[in-house]
mmCIF file of C-alpha atoms and ligand atoms in Angstrom:
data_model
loop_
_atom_site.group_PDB
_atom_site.id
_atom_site.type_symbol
_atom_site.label_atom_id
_atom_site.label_comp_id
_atom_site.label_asym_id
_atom_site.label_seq_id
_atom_site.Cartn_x
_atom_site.Cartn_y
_atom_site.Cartn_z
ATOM 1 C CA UNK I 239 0.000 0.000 0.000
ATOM 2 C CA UNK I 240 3.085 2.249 0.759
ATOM 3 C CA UNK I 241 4.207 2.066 -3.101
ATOM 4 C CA UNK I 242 0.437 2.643 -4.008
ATOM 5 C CA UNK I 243 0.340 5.741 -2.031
ATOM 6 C CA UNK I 244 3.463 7.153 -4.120
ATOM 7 C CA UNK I 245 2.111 6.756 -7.796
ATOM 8 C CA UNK I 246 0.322 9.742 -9.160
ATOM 9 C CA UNK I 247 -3.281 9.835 -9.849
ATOM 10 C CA UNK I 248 -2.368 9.637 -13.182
ATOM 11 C CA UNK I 249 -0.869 5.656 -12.999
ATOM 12 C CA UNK I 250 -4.102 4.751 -10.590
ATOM 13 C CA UNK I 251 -6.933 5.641 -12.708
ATOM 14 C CA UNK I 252 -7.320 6.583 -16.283
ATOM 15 C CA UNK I 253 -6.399 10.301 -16.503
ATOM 16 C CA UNK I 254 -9.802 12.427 -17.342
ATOM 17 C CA UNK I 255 -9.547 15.064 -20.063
ATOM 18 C CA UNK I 256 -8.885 18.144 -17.616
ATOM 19 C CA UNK I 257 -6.028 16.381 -15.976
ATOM 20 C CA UNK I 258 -4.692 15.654 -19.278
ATOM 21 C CA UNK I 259 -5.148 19.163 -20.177
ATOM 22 C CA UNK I 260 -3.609 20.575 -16.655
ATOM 23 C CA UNK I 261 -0.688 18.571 -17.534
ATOM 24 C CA UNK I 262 0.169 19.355 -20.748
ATOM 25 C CA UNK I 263 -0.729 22.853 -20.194
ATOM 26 C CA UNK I 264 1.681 22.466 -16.865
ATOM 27 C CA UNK I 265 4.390 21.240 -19.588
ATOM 28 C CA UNK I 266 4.324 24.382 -21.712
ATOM 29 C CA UNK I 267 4.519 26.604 -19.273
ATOM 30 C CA UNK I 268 7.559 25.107 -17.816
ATOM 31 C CA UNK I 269 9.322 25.420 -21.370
ATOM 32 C CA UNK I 270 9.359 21.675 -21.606
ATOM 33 C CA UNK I 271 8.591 19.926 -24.635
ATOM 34 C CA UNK I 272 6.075 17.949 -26.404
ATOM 35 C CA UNK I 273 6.955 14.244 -27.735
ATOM 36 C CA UNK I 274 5.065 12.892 -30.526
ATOM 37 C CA UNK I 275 3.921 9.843 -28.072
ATOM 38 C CA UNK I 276 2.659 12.442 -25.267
ATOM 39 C CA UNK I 277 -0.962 13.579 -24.984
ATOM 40 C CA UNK I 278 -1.303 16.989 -26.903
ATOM 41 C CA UNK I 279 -4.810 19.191 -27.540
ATOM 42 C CA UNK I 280 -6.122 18.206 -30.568
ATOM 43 C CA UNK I 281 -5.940 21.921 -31.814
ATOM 44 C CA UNK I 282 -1.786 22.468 -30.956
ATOM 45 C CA UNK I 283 -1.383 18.382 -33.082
ATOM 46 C CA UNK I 284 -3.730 19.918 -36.173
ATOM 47 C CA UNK I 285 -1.983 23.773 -35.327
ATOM 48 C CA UNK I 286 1.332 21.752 -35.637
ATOM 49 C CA UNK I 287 0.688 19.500 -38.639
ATOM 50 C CA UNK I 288 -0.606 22.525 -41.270
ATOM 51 C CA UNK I 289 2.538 24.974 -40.158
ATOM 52 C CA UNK I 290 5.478 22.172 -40.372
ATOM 53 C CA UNK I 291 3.598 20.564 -43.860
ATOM 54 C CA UNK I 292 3.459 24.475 -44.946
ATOM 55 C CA UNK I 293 6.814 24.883 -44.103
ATOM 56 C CA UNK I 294 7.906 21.496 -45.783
ATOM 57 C CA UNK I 295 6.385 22.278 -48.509
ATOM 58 C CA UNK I 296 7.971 25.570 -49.136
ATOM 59 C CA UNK I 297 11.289 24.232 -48.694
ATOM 60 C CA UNK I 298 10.641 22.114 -51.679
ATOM 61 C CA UNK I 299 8.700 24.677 -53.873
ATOM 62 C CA UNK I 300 11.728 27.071 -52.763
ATOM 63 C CA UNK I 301 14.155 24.912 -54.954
ATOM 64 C CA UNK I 302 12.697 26.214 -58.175
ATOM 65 C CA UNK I 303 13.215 29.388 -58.506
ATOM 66 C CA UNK I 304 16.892 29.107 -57.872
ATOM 67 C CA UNK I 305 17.080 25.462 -59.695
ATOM 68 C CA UNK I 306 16.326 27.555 -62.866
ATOM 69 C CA UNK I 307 19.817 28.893 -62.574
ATOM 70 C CA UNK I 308 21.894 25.977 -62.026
ATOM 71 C CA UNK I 309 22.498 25.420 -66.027
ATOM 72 C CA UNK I 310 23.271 28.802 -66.044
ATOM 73 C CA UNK I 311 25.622 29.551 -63.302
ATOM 74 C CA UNK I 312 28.425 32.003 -64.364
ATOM 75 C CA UNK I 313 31.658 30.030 -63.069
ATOM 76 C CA UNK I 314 32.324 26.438 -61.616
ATOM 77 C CA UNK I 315 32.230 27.620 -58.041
ATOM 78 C CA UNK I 316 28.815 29.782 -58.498
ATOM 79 C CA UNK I 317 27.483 26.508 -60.145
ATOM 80 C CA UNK I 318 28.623 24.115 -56.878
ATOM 81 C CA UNK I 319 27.840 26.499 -54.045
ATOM 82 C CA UNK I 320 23.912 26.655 -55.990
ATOM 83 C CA UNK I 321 24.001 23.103 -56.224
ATOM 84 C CA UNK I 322 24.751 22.750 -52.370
ATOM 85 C CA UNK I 323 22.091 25.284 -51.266
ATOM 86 C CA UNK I 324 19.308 23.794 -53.589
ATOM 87 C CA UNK I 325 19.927 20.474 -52.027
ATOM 88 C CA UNK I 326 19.746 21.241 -48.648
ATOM 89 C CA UNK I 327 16.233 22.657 -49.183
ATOM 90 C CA UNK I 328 15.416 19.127 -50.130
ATOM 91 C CA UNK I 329 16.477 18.517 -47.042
ATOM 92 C CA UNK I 330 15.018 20.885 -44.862
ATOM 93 C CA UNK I 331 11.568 19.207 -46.859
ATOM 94 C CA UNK I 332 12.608 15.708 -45.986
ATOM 95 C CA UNK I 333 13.270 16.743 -42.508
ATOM 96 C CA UNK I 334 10.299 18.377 -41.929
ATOM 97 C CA UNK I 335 7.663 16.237 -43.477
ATOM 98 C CA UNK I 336 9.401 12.947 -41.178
ATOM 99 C CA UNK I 337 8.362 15.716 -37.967
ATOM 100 C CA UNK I 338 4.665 15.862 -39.868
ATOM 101 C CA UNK I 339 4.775 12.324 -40.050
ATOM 102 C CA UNK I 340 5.516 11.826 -36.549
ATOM 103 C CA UNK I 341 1.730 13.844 -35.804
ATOM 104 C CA UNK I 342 0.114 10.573 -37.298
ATOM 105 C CA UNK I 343 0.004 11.838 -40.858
ATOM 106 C CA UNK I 344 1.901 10.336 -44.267
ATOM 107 C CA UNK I 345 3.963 12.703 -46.236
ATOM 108 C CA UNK I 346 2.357 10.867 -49.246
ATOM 109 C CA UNK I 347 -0.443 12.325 -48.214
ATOM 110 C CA UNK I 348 0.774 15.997 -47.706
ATOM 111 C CA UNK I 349 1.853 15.952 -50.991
ATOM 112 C CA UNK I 350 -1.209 15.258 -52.591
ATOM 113 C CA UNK I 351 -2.478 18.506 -50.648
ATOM 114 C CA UNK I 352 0.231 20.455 -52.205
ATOM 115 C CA UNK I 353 -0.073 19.413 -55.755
ATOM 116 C CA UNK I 354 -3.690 19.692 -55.449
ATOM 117 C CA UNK I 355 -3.757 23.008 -54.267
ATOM 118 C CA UNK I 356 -5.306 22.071 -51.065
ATOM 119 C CA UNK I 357 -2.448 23.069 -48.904
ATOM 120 C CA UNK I 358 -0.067 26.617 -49.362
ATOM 121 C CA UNK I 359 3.054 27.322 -48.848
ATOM 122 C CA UNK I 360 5.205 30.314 -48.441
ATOM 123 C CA UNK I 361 3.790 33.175 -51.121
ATOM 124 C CA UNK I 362 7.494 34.202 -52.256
ATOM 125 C CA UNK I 363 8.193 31.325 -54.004
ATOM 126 C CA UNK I 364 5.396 32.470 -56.619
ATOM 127 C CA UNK I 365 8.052 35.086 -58.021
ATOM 128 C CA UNK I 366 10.393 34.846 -60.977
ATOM 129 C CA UNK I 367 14.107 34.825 -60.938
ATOM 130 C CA UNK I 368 15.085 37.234 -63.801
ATOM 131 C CA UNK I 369 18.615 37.272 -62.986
ATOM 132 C CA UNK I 370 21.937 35.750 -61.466
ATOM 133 C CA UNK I 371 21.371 38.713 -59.123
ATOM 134 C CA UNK I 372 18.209 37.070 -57.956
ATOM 135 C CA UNK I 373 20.131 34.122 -56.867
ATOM 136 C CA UNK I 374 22.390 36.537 -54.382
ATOM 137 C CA UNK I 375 19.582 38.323 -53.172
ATOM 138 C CA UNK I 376 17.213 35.197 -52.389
ATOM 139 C CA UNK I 377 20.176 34.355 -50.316
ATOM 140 C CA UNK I 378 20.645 37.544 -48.471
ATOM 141 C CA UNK I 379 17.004 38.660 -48.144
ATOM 142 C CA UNK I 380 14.347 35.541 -48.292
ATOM 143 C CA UNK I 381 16.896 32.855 -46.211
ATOM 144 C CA UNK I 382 18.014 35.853 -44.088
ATOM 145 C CA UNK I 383 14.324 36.148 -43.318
ATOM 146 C CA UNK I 384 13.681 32.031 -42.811
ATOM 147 C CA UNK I 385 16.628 33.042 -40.443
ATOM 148 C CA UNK I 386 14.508 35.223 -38.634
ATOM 149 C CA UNK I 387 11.349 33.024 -38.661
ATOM 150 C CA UNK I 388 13.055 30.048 -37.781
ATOM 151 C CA UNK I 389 15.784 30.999 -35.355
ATOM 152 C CA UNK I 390 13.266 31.070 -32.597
ATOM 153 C CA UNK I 391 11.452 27.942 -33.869
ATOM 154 C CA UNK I 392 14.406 25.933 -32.464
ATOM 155 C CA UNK I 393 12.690 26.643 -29.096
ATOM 156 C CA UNK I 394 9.401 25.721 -30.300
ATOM 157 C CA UNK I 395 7.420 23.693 -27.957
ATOM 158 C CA UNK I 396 7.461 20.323 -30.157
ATOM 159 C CA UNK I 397 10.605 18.786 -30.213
ATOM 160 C CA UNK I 398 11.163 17.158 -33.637
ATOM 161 C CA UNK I 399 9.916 20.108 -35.236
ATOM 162 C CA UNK I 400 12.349 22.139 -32.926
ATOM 163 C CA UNK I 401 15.058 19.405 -33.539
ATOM 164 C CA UNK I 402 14.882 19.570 -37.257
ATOM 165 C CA UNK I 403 15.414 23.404 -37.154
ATOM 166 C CA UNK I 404 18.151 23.706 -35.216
ATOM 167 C CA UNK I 405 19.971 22.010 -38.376
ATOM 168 C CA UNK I 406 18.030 23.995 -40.815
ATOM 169 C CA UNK I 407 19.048 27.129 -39.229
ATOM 170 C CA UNK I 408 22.545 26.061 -39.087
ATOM 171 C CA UNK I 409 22.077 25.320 -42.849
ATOM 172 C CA UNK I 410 20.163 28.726 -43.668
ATOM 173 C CA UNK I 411 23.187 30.440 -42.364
ATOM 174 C CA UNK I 412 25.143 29.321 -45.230
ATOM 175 C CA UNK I 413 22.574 30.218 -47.660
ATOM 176 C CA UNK I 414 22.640 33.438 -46.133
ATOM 177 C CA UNK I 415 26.024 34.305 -46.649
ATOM 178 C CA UNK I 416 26.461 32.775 -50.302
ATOM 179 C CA UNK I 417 23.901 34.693 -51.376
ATOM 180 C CA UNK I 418 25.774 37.910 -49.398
ATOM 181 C CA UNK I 419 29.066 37.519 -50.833
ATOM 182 C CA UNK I 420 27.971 36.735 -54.464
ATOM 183 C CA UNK I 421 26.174 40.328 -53.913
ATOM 184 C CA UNK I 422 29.576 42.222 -52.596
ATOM 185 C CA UNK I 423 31.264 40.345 -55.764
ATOM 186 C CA UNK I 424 28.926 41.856 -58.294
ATOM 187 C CA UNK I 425 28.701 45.089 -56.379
ATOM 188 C CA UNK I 426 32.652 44.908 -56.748
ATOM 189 C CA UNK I 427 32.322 44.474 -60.758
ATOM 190 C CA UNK I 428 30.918 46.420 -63.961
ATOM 191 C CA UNK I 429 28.112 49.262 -63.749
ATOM 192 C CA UNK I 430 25.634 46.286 -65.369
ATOM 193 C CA UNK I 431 26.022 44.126 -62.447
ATOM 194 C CA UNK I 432 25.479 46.763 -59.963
ATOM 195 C CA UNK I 433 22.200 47.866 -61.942
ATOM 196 C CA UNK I 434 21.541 44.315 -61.494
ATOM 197 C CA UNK I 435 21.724 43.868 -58.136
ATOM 198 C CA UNK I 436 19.641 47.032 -57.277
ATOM 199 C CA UNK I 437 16.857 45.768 -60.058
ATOM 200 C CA UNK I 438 16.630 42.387 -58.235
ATOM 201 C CA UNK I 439 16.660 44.266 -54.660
ATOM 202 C CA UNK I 440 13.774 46.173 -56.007
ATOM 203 C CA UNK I 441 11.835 43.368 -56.667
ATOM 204 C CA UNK I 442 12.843 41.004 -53.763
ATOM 205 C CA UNK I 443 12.339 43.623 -50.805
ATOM 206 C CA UNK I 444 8.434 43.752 -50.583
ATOM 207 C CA UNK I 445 7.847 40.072 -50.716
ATOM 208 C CA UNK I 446 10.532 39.394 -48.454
ATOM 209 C CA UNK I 447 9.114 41.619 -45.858
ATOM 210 C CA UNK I 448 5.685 39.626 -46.730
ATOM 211 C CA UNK I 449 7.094 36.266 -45.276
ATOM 212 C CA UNK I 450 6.446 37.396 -41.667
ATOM 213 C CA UNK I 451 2.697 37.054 -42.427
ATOM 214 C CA UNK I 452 -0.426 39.425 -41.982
ATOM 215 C CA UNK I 453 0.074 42.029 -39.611
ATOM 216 C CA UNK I 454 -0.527 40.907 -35.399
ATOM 217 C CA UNK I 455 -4.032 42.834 -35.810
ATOM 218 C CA UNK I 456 -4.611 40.444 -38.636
ATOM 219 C CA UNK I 457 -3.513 36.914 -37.324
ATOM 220 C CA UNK I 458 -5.797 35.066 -35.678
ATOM 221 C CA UNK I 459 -4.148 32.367 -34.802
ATOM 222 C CA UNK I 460 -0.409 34.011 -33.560
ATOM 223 C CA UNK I 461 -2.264 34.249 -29.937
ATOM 224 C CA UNK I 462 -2.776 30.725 -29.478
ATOM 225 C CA UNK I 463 0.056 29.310 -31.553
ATOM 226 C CA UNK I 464 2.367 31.897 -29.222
ATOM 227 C CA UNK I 465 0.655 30.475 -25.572
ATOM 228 C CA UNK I 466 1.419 26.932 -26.780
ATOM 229 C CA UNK I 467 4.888 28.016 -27.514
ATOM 230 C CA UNK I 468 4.535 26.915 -31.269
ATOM 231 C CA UNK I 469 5.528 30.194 -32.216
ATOM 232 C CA UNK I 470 7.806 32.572 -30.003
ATOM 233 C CA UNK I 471 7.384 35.942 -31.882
ATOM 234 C CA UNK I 472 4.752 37.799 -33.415
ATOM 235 C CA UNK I 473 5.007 38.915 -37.428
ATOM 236 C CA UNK I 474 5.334 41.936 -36.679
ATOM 237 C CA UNK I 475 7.881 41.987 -34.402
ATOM 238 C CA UNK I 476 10.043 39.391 -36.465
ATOM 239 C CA UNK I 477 9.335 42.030 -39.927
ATOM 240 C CA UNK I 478 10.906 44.649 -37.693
ATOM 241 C CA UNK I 479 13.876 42.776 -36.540
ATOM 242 C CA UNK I 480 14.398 41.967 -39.967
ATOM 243 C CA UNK I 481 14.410 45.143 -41.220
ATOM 244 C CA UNK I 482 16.773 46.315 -38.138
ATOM 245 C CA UNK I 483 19.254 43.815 -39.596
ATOM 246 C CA UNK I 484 19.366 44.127 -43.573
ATOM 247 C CA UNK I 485 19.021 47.885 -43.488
ATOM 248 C CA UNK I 486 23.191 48.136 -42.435
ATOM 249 C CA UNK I 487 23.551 45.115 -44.763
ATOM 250 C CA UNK I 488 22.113 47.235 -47.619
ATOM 251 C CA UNK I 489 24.952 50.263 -46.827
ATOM 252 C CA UNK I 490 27.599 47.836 -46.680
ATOM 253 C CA UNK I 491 26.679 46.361 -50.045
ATOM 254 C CA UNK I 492 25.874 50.144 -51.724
ATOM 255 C CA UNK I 493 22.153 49.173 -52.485
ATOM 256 C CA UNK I 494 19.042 51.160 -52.010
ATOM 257 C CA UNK I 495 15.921 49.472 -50.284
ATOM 258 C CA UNK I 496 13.243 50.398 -52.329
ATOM 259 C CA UNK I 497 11.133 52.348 -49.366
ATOM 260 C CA UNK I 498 10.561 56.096 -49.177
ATOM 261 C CA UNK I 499 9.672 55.625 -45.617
ATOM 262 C CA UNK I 500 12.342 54.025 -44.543
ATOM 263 C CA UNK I 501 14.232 55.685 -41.774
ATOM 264 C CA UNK I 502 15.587 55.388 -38.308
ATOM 265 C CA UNK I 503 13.580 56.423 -34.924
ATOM 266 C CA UNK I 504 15.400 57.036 -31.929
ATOM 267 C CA UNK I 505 12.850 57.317 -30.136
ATOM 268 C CA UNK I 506 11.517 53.460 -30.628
ATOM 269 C CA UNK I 507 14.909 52.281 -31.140
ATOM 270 C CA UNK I 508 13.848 50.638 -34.718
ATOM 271 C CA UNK I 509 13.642 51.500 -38.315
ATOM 272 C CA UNK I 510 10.094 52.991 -39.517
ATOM 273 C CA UNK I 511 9.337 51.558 -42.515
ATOM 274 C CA UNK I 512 6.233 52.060 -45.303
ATOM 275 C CA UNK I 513 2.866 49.583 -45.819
ATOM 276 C CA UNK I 514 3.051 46.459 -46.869
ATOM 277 C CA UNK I 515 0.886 45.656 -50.034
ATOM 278 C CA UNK I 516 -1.399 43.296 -48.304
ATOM 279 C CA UNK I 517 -3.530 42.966 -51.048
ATOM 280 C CA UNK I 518 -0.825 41.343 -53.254
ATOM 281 C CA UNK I 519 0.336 38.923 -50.342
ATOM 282 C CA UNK I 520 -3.413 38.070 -49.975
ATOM 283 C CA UNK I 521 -3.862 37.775 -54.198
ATOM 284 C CA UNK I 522 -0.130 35.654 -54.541
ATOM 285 C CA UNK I 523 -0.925 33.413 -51.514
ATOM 286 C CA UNK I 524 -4.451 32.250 -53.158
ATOM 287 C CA UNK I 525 -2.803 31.707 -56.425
ATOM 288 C CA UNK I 526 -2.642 34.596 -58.267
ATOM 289 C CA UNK I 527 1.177 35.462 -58.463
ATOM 290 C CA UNK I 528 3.469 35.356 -61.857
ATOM 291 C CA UNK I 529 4.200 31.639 -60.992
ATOM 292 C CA UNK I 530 1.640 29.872 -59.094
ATOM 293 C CA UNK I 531 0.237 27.439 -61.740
ATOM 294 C CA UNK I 532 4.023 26.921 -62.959
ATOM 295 C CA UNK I 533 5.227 25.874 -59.525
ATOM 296 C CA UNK I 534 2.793 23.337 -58.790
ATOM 297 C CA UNK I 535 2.767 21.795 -61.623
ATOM 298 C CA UNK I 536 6.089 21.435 -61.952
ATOM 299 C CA UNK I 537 6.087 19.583 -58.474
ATOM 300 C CA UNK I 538 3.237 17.809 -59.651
ATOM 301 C CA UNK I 539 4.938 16.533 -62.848
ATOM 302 C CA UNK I 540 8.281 15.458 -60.601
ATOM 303 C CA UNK I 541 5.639 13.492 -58.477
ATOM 304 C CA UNK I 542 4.108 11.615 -61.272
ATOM 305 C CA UNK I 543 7.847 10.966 -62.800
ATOM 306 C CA UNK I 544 9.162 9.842 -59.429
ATOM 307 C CA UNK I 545 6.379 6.994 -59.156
ATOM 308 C CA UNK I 546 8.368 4.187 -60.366
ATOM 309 C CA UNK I 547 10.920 5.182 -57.846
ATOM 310 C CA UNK I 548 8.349 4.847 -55.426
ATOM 311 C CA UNK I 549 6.499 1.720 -56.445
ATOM 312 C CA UNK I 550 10.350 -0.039 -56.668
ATOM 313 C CA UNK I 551 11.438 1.129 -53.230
ATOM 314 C CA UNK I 552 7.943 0.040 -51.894
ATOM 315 C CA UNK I 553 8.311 -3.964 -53.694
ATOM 316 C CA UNK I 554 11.879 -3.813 -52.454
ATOM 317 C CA UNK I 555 10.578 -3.150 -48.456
ATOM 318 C CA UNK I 556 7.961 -5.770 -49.238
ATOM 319 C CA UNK I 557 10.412 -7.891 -50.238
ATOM 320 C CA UNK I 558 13.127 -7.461 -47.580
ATOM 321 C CA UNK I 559 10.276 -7.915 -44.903
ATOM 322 C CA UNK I 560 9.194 -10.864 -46.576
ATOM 323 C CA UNK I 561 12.658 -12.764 -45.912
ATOM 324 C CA UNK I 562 13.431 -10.783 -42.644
ATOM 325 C CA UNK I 563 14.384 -12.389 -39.431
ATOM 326 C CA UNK I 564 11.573 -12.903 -36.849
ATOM 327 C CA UNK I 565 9.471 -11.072 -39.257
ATOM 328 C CA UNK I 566 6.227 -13.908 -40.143
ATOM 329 C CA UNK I 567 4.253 -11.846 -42.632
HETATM 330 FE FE1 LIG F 240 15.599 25.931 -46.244
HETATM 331 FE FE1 LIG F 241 17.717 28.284 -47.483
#
């Protein structure tokens, strides 16, 4: 009866849905985290599984718009530091959609949500690359702002989501600074390249800016995704840190951000900086960007041309379990 007396509640009797909830809720507040075999809200696992399959889904989208330069890189080394970078955002995918998986749902599945339009992923990726000035300045500006976004997602409350960012951001880093020094080197070269650059920071700002998200007032679901420590930061406060950081980026490099209101306030400590064209995020997000339709079905056709790969590693499994040891079926 002693050792009775020591076991929790929780080991006696089944554990009703409010002590469940008291101890999860218990959890999160004491920064710990969330395993995929613990007892989570059914809200944070559904919360969970449509940001990480967004975000997976991105980082395979995201390889497009660089991929389209690969043929055309301007020297050897351009050529393998691209090739690097566009294969660890198949990675960051691969890693991401194995933390999905480990909410109960199959990546096969996520996929068909993405080529079917059911499921979105991050608006920027609906822009063209026009130049080998858009490569430097996807680096600097749109994995400089993953940077921001997903720095404090290696805190997040789940840990293989927070596991498989802490590699990501490690990863991102690099991108970051390829994409940074390609910039100095064309800023360093001919009056064409430096026209370039500006022409591709011109286009890349705004949307980069967009990545945070709708404004706070405008985010329904920041609140909750913040108290169950999903999310760490608000958009708006990670847009402004962002812009903190790049603006002394863009005077090292000799480029001009393309924002009239751009300026420094002493008084908040920040940088003021103009409106956001919401009604563009909102129009690219649902589809209507230069690239949508191209983008998806370019993922869609890699999908249908990958199905042998997938049928053959499927018979091979089958196969191997068939003749494994201890294994009956
Ligand atoms: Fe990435
Ligand atoms: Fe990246």
């Amino acid at each position: 009866m002693a050792a009775m007396a020591m076991e929790p509640a929780a080991v006696r009797d089944r554990p009703t849905g409010q002590e469940l909830t008291a101890d999860f809720d218990a959890r999160i507040a004491a920064h710990q985290r969330i395993e995929p075999r613990d007892w989570m809200p059914e809200g944070y696992r559904s919360t969970l599984v449509r940001q990480i399959a967004q975000h997976a889904h991105s980082e395979i989208i995201g390889m497009q718009p660089e991929g389209d330069w690969l043929t055309r890189a301007p020297s050897l080394r351009r050529k393998a530091i691209l090739l690097a970078k566009v294969q660890d955002e198949a990675g960051h995918g691969l890693y991401l959609y194995a933390a999905a998986e480990t909410l109960g749902v199959d990546r096969a599945d996520l996929t068909q949500r993405l080529i079917e339009g059911r499921q979105k992923y991050s608006s920027i990726f609906n822009y063209p690359t026009l130049t080998f000035a858009d490569v430097g300045v996807i680096g600097w500006l749109v994995d400089g702002a993953a940077i921001c976004n997903q720095v404090p997602l290696c805190r997040s409350s789940f840990g293989p989501y927070a596991r498989a960012m802490v590699r990501v951001c490690k990863e991102e880093s690099f991108h970051q600074r390829q994409g940074y020094e390609l910039l100095l080197q064309m800023m360093a070269g001919t009056p064409a390249q430096r026209t370039m650059v500006q022409d591709a920071v011109d286009r890349w700002w705004w949307p980069s800016l967009m990545m945070f998200g709708p404004p706070d007032a405008d985010s329904p679901n920041t609140r909750q995704s913040m108290a169950w420590g999903i999310k760490r930061d608000t958009n708006d406060e990670l847009r402004q840190k962002f812009v903190d950081m790049s603006v002394p980026q863009a005077v090292a490099l000799g480029v001009t951000l393309p924002d009239p209101d751009l300026a420094w306030n002493a008084e908040r400590g920040h940088h003021d900086f103009g409106a956001v064209d919401w009604a563009e995020f909102k129009r690219v997000v649902s589809g209507g960007g230069q690239c949508n339709a191209e983008r998806v079905s370019r993922r869609r056709a890699a999908h249908e041309e990958g199905a042998w790969v997938r049928e053959a590693a499927a018979a091979y499994a089958a196969k191997h379990q068939g003749t494994g040891q201890g294994d009956d079926r």
